[in-house]
Amino acid sequence: MSVETAALFRWNPPSAITPRGTVVVIPGRGEHGGVYERFGLRLAADGYVVTAIAADGAGDAVADLIASETPAPVVLAGSDTGALQALLVAAGTDAVAAVIAAGTPTGSAVGDADWETELGQRTSCPTHLARLAADADLGRGALGAAIPAELTDAATAARPRVPVLFVHGAADSVAPLDGVRELAAVLPAALVATVRDGRHDAFNDIAHRSVAATVVQFLERVRADASTEPIVTVESTGDWVA
């Protein structure tokens, strides 16, 4: 079930499932919360309340959600500049349990201002391509705008002490993977999930099912105790690599 208001989109778990926590999604350049419907529905099906907020005023919106007694733990999930916002907000409060950062830009991260090229930089998923192409509320060419240096500098220096899961496309031409690996290396607790052939919109790209499954595993680990070993470990044999 989804609920839309003027400022946010929310996807709730089925009524028979007790909520297992809250995921607050912060969109990136040119996006709005509705772009994350598929992602929200998948996480909601696994018991998480998912709320997508506006990027402007993200810190205040997160504080308001926490004050409204939203189900704990509260985890921030941001994409593109929303990932930077998530890192900043998490570093400034003890009420956020973890961060999931997708397509995190660690430099100016300028894409192509041409809309058709931008679509290809964002995703190779036909469904998501069609969703973006038909969305009149999407800021076309937004990836062509440089990110203010003060935002990137502040976010990469924020050092949130909570666990951070970076989800990043291996073929992301907007925000190169090497910068994310360097950032993860200096954080107290960080994981980097690299999506094979993935592009910039990691939550909504063609491997969105595998990404959502990885996110749910991370959320369950945060719920249990983020300092413990993974709940499920996989050993590989033959040609399959764990």
PDB file of N, CA and C in Angstrom, residues 194-234:
ATOM      1  N   THR A 194      28.999  -3.747  -5.104  1.00  0.00           N
ATOM      2  CA  THR A 194      29.185  -3.338  -6.494  1.00  0.00           C
ATOM      3  C   THR A 194      28.247  -4.120  -7.386  1.00  0.00           C
ATOM      4  N   VAL A 195      27.473  -3.404  -8.187  1.00  0.00           N
ATOM      5  CA  VAL A 195      26.480  -4.037  -9.057  1.00  0.00           C
ATOM      6  C   VAL A 195      27.090  -4.243 -10.446  1.00  0.00           C
ATOM      7  N   ARG A 196      27.209  -5.470 -10.856  1.00  0.00           N
ATOM      8  CA  ARG A 196      27.801  -5.790 -12.153  1.00  0.00           C
ATOM      9  C   ARG A 196      27.035  -5.094 -13.281  1.00  0.00           C
ATOM     10  N   ASP A 197      27.762  -4.356 -14.111  1.00  0.00           N
ATOM     11  CA  ASP A 197      27.193  -3.617 -15.245  1.00  0.00           C
ATOM     12  C   ASP A 197      26.201  -2.535 -14.818  1.00  0.00           C
ATOM     13  N   GLY A 198      26.143  -2.230 -13.539  1.00  0.00           N
ATOM     14  CA  GLY A 198      25.163  -1.274 -13.047  1.00  0.00           C
ATOM     15  C   GLY A 198      25.507   0.164 -13.395  1.00  0.00           C
ATOM     16  N   ARG A 199      24.453   0.974 -13.568  1.00  0.00           N
ATOM     17  CA  ARG A 199      24.634   2.385 -13.870  1.00  0.00           C
ATOM     18  C   ARG A 199      24.276   3.241 -12.662  1.00  0.00           C
ATOM     19  N   HIS A 200      23.985   4.523 -12.868  1.00  0.00           N
ATOM     20  CA  HIS A 200      23.946   5.471 -11.751  1.00  0.00           C
ATOM     21  C   HIS A 200      22.768   5.267 -10.803  1.00  0.00           C
ATOM     22  N   ASP A 201      21.591   4.971 -11.319  1.00  0.00           N
ATOM     23  CA  ASP A 201      20.400   4.821 -10.468  1.00  0.00           C
ATOM     24  C   ASP A 201      20.367   3.408  -9.891  1.00  0.00           C
ATOM     25  N   ALA A 202      21.263   3.123  -8.960  1.00  0.00           N
ATOM     26  CA  ALA A 202      21.487   1.751  -8.506  1.00  0.00           C
ATOM     27  C   ALA A 202      20.249   1.105  -7.896  1.00  0.00           C
ATOM     28  N   PHE A 203      19.402   1.870  -7.195  1.00  0.00           N
ATOM     29  CA  PHE A 203      18.205   1.288  -6.594  1.00  0.00           C
ATOM     30  C   PHE A 203      17.178   0.873  -7.644  1.00  0.00           C
ATOM     31  N   ASN A 204      17.216   1.512  -8.807  1.00  0.00           N
ATOM     32  CA  ASN A 204      16.174   1.305  -9.818  1.00  0.00           C
ATOM     33  C   ASN A 204      16.693   0.727 -11.126  1.00  0.00           C
ATOM     34  N   ASP A 205      17.941   0.340 -11.169  1.00  0.00           N
ATOM     35  CA  ASP A 205      18.533  -0.137 -12.413  1.00  0.00           C
ATOM     36  C   ASP A 205      18.089  -1.579 -12.706  1.00  0.00           C
ATOM     37  N   ILE A 206      18.655  -2.176 -13.741  1.00  0.00           N
ATOM     38  CA  ILE A 206      18.160  -3.464 -14.220  1.00  0.00           C
ATOM     39  C   ILE A 206      18.329  -4.575 -13.186  1.00  0.00           C
ATOM     40  N   ALA A 207      19.294  -4.442 -12.271  1.00  0.00           N
ATOM     41  CA  ALA A 207      19.497  -5.450 -11.226  1.00  0.00           C
ATOM     42  C   ALA A 207      18.762  -5.074  -9.942  1.00  0.00           C
ATOM     43  N   HIS A 208      17.644  -4.350 -10.054  1.00  0.00           N
ATOM     44  CA  HIS A 208      16.967  -3.827  -8.858  1.00  0.00           C
ATOM     45  C   HIS A 208      16.526  -4.924  -7.899  1.00  0.00           C
ATOM     46  N   ARG A 209      16.194  -6.114  -8.397  1.00  0.00           N
ATOM     47  CA  ARG A 209      15.785  -7.202  -7.495  1.00  0.00           C
ATOM     48  C   ARG A 209      16.957  -7.651  -6.616  1.00  0.00           C
ATOM     49  N   SER A 210      18.121  -7.831  -7.242  1.00  0.00           N
ATOM     50  CA  SER A 210      19.305  -8.228  -6.472  1.00  0.00           C
ATOM     51  C   SER A 210      19.719  -7.130  -5.507  1.00  0.00           C
ATOM     52  N   VAL A 211      19.604  -5.880  -5.939  1.00  0.00           N
ATOM     53  CA  VAL A 211      19.946  -4.759  -5.062  1.00  0.00           C
ATOM     54  C   VAL A 211      18.995  -4.711  -3.871  1.00  0.00           C
ATOM     55  N   ALA A 212      17.693  -4.859  -4.125  1.00  0.00           N
ATOM     56  CA  ALA A 212      16.718  -4.838  -3.025  1.00  0.00           C
ATOM     57  C   ALA A 212      16.981  -5.980  -2.043  1.00  0.00           C
ATOM     58  N   ALA A 213      17.351  -7.151  -2.564  1.00  0.00           N
ATOM     59  CA  ALA A 213      17.664  -8.278  -1.684  1.00  0.00           C
ATOM     60  C   ALA A 213      18.888  -7.975  -0.827  1.00  0.00           C
ATOM     61  N   THR A 214      19.894  -7.348  -1.411  1.00  0.00           N
ATOM     62  CA  THR A 214      21.095  -6.964  -0.668  1.00  0.00           C
ATOM     63  C   THR A 214      20.749  -5.943   0.413  1.00  0.00           C
ATOM     64  N   VAL A 215      19.878  -4.994   0.072  1.00  0.00           N
ATOM     65  CA  VAL A 215      19.451  -3.985   1.038  1.00  0.00           C
ATOM     66  C   VAL A 215      18.701  -4.629   2.194  1.00  0.00           C
ATOM     67  N   VAL A 216      17.802  -5.565   1.903  1.00  0.00           N
ATOM     68  CA  VAL A 216      17.042  -6.235   2.965  1.00  0.00           C
ATOM     69  C   VAL A 216      17.980  -7.016   3.884  1.00  0.00           C
ATOM     70  N   GLN A 217      18.966  -7.696   3.324  1.00  0.00           N
ATOM     71  CA  GLN A 217      19.934  -8.406   4.153  1.00  0.00           C
ATOM     72  C   GLN A 217      20.668  -7.447   5.091  1.00  0.00           C
ATOM     73  N   PHE A 218      21.019  -6.286   4.564  1.00  0.00           N
ATOM     74  CA  PHE A 218      21.686  -5.271   5.386  1.00  0.00           C
ATOM     75  C   PHE A 218      20.751  -4.776   6.485  1.00  0.00           C
ATOM     76  N   LEU A 219      19.497  -4.493   6.140  1.00  0.00           N
ATOM     77  CA  LEU A 219      18.530  -4.026   7.129  1.00  0.00           C
ATOM     78  C   LEU A 219      18.327  -5.050   8.243  1.00  0.00           C
ATOM     79  N   GLU A 220      18.258  -6.315   7.868  1.00  0.00           N
ATOM     80  CA  GLU A 220      18.071  -7.353   8.877  1.00  0.00           C
ATOM     81  C   GLU A 220      19.297  -7.453   9.792  1.00  0.00           C
ATOM     82  N   ARG A 221      20.468  -7.249   9.237  1.00  0.00           N
ATOM     83  CA  ARG A 221      21.687  -7.268  10.046  1.00  0.00           C
ATOM     84  C   ARG A 221      21.708  -6.086  11.005  1.00  0.00           C
ATOM     85  N   VAL A 222      21.266  -4.914  10.544  1.00  0.00           N
ATOM     86  CA  VAL A 222      21.187  -3.740  11.416  1.00  0.00           C
ATOM     87  C   VAL A 222      20.192  -3.991  12.549  1.00  0.00           C
ATOM     88  N   ARG A 223      19.069  -4.601  12.220  1.00  0.00           N
ATOM     89  CA  ARG A 223      18.067  -4.919  13.253  1.00  0.00           C
ATOM     90  C   ARG A 223      18.623  -5.868  14.310  1.00  0.00           C
ATOM     91  N   ALA A 224      19.378  -6.862  13.842  1.00  0.00           N
ATOM     92  CA  ALA A 224      19.896  -7.868  14.774  1.00  0.00           C
ATOM     93  C   ALA A 224      21.009  -7.297  15.648  1.00  0.00           C
ATOM     94  N   ASP A 225      22.038  -6.810  15.013  1.00  0.00           N
ATOM     95  CA  ASP A 225      23.178  -6.199  15.688  1.00  0.00           C
ATOM     96  C   ASP A 225      24.233  -5.971  14.619  1.00  0.00           C
ATOM     97  N   ALA A 226      24.423  -4.736  14.228  1.00  0.00           N
ATOM     98  CA  ALA A 226      25.283  -4.438  13.083  1.00  0.00           C
ATOM     99  C   ALA A 226      26.743  -4.804  13.335  1.00  0.00           C
ATOM    100  N   SER A 227      27.100  -5.086  14.581  1.00  0.00           N
ATOM    101  CA  SER A 227      28.489  -5.425  14.863  1.00  0.00           C
ATOM    102  C   SER A 227      28.775  -6.913  14.709  1.00  0.00           C
ATOM    103  N   THR A 228      27.746  -7.708  14.506  1.00  0.00           N
ATOM    104  CA  THR A 228      27.934  -9.154  14.420  1.00  0.00           C
ATOM    105  C   THR A 228      28.326  -9.573  13.011  1.00  0.00           C
ATOM    106  N   GLU A 229      28.621 -10.858  12.896  1.00  0.00           N
ATOM    107  CA  GLU A 229      28.897 -11.429  11.582  1.00  0.00           C
ATOM    108  C   GLU A 229      27.613 -11.407  10.746  1.00  0.00           C
ATOM    109  N   PRO A 230      27.734 -11.494   9.411  1.00  0.00           N
ATOM    110  CA  PRO A 230      26.530 -11.582   8.570  1.00  0.00           C
ATOM    111  C   PRO A 230      25.622 -12.714   9.022  1.00  0.00           C
ATOM    112  N   ILE A 231      24.332 -12.534   8.864  1.00  0.00           N
ATOM    113  CA  ILE A 231      23.368 -13.544   9.293  1.00  0.00           C
ATOM    114  C   ILE A 231      23.500 -14.806   8.443  1.00  0.00           C
ATOM    115  N   VAL A 232      23.675 -14.626   7.141  1.00  0.00           N
ATOM    116  CA  VAL A 232      23.841 -15.754   6.221  1.00  0.00           C
ATOM    117  C   VAL A 232      25.203 -15.614   5.547  1.00  0.00           C
ATOM    118  N   THR A 233      26.006 -16.662   5.604  1.00  0.00           N
ATOM    119  CA  THR A 233      27.267 -16.668   4.878  1.00  0.00           C
ATOM    120  C   THR A 233      27.190 -17.712   3.770  1.00  0.00           C
ATOM    121  N   VAL A 234      27.863 -17.439   2.669  1.00  0.00           N
ATOM    122  CA  VAL A 234      27.802 -18.303   1.497  1.00  0.00           C
ATOM    123  C   VAL A 234      29.213 -18.756   1.132  1.00  0.00           C
TER     124      VAL A 234
END
